[in-house]
mmCIF file of C-alpha atoms in Angstrom:
data_model
loop_
_atom_site.group_PDB
_atom_site.id
_atom_site.type_symbol
_atom_site.label_atom_id
_atom_site.label_comp_id
_atom_site.label_asym_id
_atom_site.label_seq_id
_atom_site.Cartn_x
_atom_site.Cartn_y
_atom_site.Cartn_z
ATOM 1 C CA MET U 1 -5.275 46.167 -8.255
ATOM 2 C CA SER U 2 -5.460 42.256 -6.407
ATOM 3 C CA THR U 3 -7.798 39.530 -6.615
ATOM 4 C CA ILE U 4 -9.140 36.688 -4.783
ATOM 5 C CA LYS U 5 -9.216 33.217 -5.586
ATOM 6 C CA GLY U 6 -11.115 30.360 -4.769
ATOM 7 C CA SER U 7 -11.550 26.803 -4.899
ATOM 8 C CA LEU U 8 -13.594 24.606 -3.232
ATOM 9 C CA THR U 9 -12.841 20.315 -3.396
ATOM 10 C CA ILE U 10 -15.542 17.545 -2.527
ATOM 11 C CA VAL U 11 -13.364 14.287 -2.075
ATOM 12 C CA TYR U 12 -14.518 11.394 -0.019
ATOM 13 C CA GLU U 13 -12.202 9.428 2.373
ATOM 14 C CA PRO U 14 -14.094 6.941 3.574
ATOM 15 C CA PRO U 15 -16.504 6.781 5.861
ATOM 16 C CA PHE U 16 -17.497 10.303 5.222
ATOM 17 C CA TYR U 17 -17.442 13.375 2.296
ATOM 18 C CA LYS U 18 -15.622 16.692 2.523
ATOM 19 C CA ALA U 19 -15.326 19.852 1.035
ATOM 20 C CA ILE U 20 -12.306 21.475 1.239
ATOM 21 C CA PHE U 21 -11.992 25.497 0.556
ATOM 22 C CA GLU U 22 -8.916 27.290 -1.059
ATOM 23 C CA ARG U 23 -8.509 30.618 -1.229
ATOM 24 C CA ARG U 24 -5.567 33.439 -1.965
ATOM 25 C CA PHE U 25 -4.732 36.400 -1.963
ATOM 26 C CA ASN U 26 -1.400 38.070 -3.053
ATOM 27 C CA SER U 27 0.753 35.827 -1.054
ATOM 28 C CA THR U 28 -1.862 34.471 1.764
ATOM 29 C CA TYR U 29 -2.713 30.602 1.048
ATOM 30 C CA GLU U 30 -5.543 29.152 3.291
ATOM 31 C CA VAL U 31 -7.217 26.438 3.486
ATOM 32 C CA SER U 32 -10.558 24.633 5.298
ATOM 33 C CA GLN U 33 -12.232 21.526 6.015
ATOM 34 C CA ILE U 34 -15.681 20.872 6.330
ATOM 35 C CA ASN U 35 -17.650 17.393 6.784
ATOM 36 C CA LEU U 36 -20.467 16.952 4.588
ATOM 37 C CA GLY U 37 -21.387 12.825 6.171
ATOM 38 C CA PRO U 38 -21.565 9.921 4.841
ATOM 39 C CA SER U 39 -23.964 10.559 1.959
ATOM 40 C CA GLU U 40 -23.136 12.438 -1.543
ATOM 41 C CA PRO U 41 -23.979 15.987 -0.959
ATOM 42 C CA LYS U 42 -26.676 17.387 -2.868
ATOM 43 C CA LEU U 43 -25.976 20.952 -4.965
ATOM 44 C CA THR U 44 -28.460 22.437 -2.777
ATOM 45 C CA LEU U 45 -26.538 21.553 0.414
ATOM 46 C CA ILE U 46 -23.225 23.313 -1.056
ATOM 47 C CA TYR U 47 -24.864 26.268 -2.729
ATOM 48 C CA ASP U 48 -26.869 27.094 0.914
ATOM 49 C CA LEU U 49 -23.142 26.364 2.588
ATOM 50 C CA VAL U 50 -20.835 28.706 -0.142
ATOM 51 C CA ILE U 51 -23.740 31.391 0.150
ATOM 52 C CA HIS U 52 -25.156 31.397 3.737
ATOM 53 C CA HIS U 53 -22.565 29.931 5.778
ATOM 54 C CA TRP U 54 -18.949 31.514 4.349
ATOM 55 C CA ASN U 55 -18.819 33.734 7.410
ATOM 56 C CA ARG U 56 -18.821 31.015 9.745
ATOM 57 C CA ILE U 57 -16.185 28.547 7.767
ATOM 58 C CA ILE U 58 -12.483 28.902 9.459
ATOM 59 C CA PHE U 59 -9.372 29.286 7.195
ATOM 60 C CA PHE U 60 -5.968 28.187 8.411
ATOM 61 C CA LYS U 61 -3.326 30.779 6.671
ATOM 62 C CA GLN U 62 -0.104 29.922 5.320
ATOM 63 C CA THR U 63 2.374 32.424 3.274
ATOM 64 C CA VAL U 64 2.835 31.385 0.245
ATOM 65 C CA CYS U 65 6.714 31.796 -1.122
ATOM 66 C CA ALA U 66 6.997 34.180 -3.793
ATOM 67 C CA SER U 67 8.399 32.259 -7.260
ATOM 68 C CA SER U 68 12.115 33.515 -7.958
ATOM 69 C CA VAL U 69 12.252 34.658 -11.328
ATOM 70 C CA SER U 70 15.735 33.033 -13.003
ATOM 71 C CA GLU U 71 17.610 35.405 -15.278
ATOM 72 C CA ARG U 72 19.224 32.341 -17.128
ATOM 73 C CA LYS U 73 17.439 30.156 -19.388
ATOM 74 C CA ILE U 74 17.448 26.758 -17.731
ATOM 75 C CA ASN U 75 18.392 23.464 -20.043
ATOM 76 C CA PRO U 76 15.021 21.567 -20.747
ATOM 77 C CA LYS U 77 16.554 17.979 -19.030
ATOM 78 C CA ARG U 78 18.094 19.996 -16.233
ATOM 79 C CA LEU U 79 14.772 21.452 -15.100
ATOM 80 C CA GLN U 80 13.243 17.570 -15.552
ATOM 81 C CA ARG U 81 15.338 16.545 -13.634
ATOM 82 C CA LEU U 82 14.192 19.444 -11.263
ATOM 83 C CA ALA U 83 11.387 18.852 -11.648
ATOM 84 C CA ARG U 84 11.199 14.761 -10.457
ATOM 85 C CA LYS U 85 12.990 15.830 -7.706
ATOM 86 C CA SER U 86 11.146 18.753 -6.435
ATOM 87 C CA ILE U 87 7.735 16.314 -6.108
ATOM 88 C CA GLN U 88 6.698 14.798 -2.249
ATOM 89 C CA TYR U 89 5.867 11.964 -2.067
ATOM 90 C CA GLY U 90 3.464 11.417 1.000
ATOM 91 C CA VAL U 91 0.624 12.853 2.520
ATOM 92 C CA GLY U 92 -0.903 14.292 -0.989
ATOM 93 C CA THR U 93 -2.113 17.821 -2.040
ATOM 94 C CA LYS U 94 -1.836 21.030 -0.731
ATOM 95 C CA ALA U 95 -4.629 21.020 0.823
ATOM 96 C CA GLN U 96 -3.627 18.379 2.926
ATOM 97 C CA GLN U 97 -0.639 19.090 4.141
ATOM 98 C CA THR U 98 -1.972 22.625 5.571
ATOM 99 C CA LEU U 99 -4.717 21.158 6.997
ATOM 100 C CA GLN U 100 -2.160 18.496 8.552
ATOM 101 C CA LYS U 101 -0.161 21.282 9.553
ATOM 102 C CA GLN U 102 -3.248 22.933 11.104
ATOM 103 C CA LEU U 103 -4.298 20.038 13.209
ATOM 104 C CA GLU U 104 -0.620 20.270 14.620
ATOM 105 C CA CYS U 105 -0.661 23.510 15.737
ATOM 106 C CA GLN U 106 -4.390 22.933 16.794
ATOM 107 C CA LYS U 107 -3.053 20.070 19.066
ATOM 108 C CA VAL U 108 -0.296 22.200 20.596
ATOM 109 C CA THR U 109 -2.059 25.150 21.625
ATOM 110 C CA ARG U 110 -4.281 22.622 23.023
ATOM 111 C CA GLN U 111 -1.630 20.943 25.482
ATOM 112 C CA HIS U 112 -0.598 24.432 25.932
ATOM 113 C CA ASN U 113 -3.942 25.429 27.776
ATOM 114 C CA ARG U 114 -4.529 22.364 29.339
ATOM 115 C CA ARG U 115 -0.844 22.526 30.811
ATOM 116 C CA THR U 116 -1.435 26.128 32.342
ATOM 117 C CA LYS U 117 -5.082 24.565 33.603
ATOM 118 C CA LYS U 118 -3.160 22.080 35.632
ATOM 119 C CA ILE U 119 -0.678 24.622 37.185
ATOM 120 C CA LEU U 120 -3.284 27.532 38.212
ATOM 121 C CA ASP U 121 -5.641 24.344 39.679
ATOM 122 C CA GLN U 122 -2.518 23.844 41.351
ATOM 123 C CA GLU U 123 -1.523 26.808 42.620
ATOM 124 C CA LYS U 124 -5.644 26.955 43.806
ATOM 125 C CA ARG U 125 -5.334 23.904 45.881
ATOM 126 C CA TYR U 126 -1.889 25.000 47.523
ATOM 127 C CA LYS U 127 -3.337 28.381 48.187
ATOM 128 C CA LEU U 128 -6.498 26.907 49.777
ATOM 129 C CA HIS U 129 -4.617 24.634 51.075
ATOM 130 C CA GLN U 130 -2.454 27.202 53.093
ATOM 131 C CA ALA U 131 -5.191 28.982 54.446
ATOM 132 C CA LYS U 132 -6.737 26.361 55.556
ATOM 133 C CA LYS U 133 -4.151 25.393 57.678
ATOM 134 C CA ILE U 134 -3.616 29.032 59.373
ATOM 135 C CA GLN U 135 -7.408 29.407 60.084
ATOM 136 C CA LYS U 136 -6.253 25.995 61.804
ATOM 137 C CA HIS U 137 -3.464 27.312 63.427
ATOM 138 C CA LYS U 138 -5.063 30.643 64.963
ATOM 139 C CA GLY U 139 -8.171 28.538 66.265
ATOM 140 C CA PRO U 140 -11.841 28.809 65.504
ATOM 141 C CA LEU U 141 -13.579 33.062 65.811
ATOM 142 C CA ARG U 142 -14.590 34.426 68.735
ATOM 143 C CA SER U 143 -17.313 36.875 68.926
#
């Protein structure tokens, strides 16, 4: 039997309040972020968002590494040292890091789409230019 665990965090990052939705299902971690506006969100707005607009929330997926269970007992001081080393300084929570990755992925796809559209437009203009050149070479149509 599998369970879905979810959480909602409201944070204030000036000048806006943001809702960060997180959910875990088996080994999948998903996160989404929604801007709530500059004023403090009312409880009715949050209930409405969760109950009526849940299907409109777009989640970004990330697979979670399964934690390896070690058979040997680790010395507590060594465990503290390892924990201290594993702390990442910089952009905060796992949700924020996942959202940053999502923004980077969206940026790459936008660049790719823009590049392909530009190439297609250039080819279309070139074919149109060639067709006009051929028509001009043939001369005016006579009926």
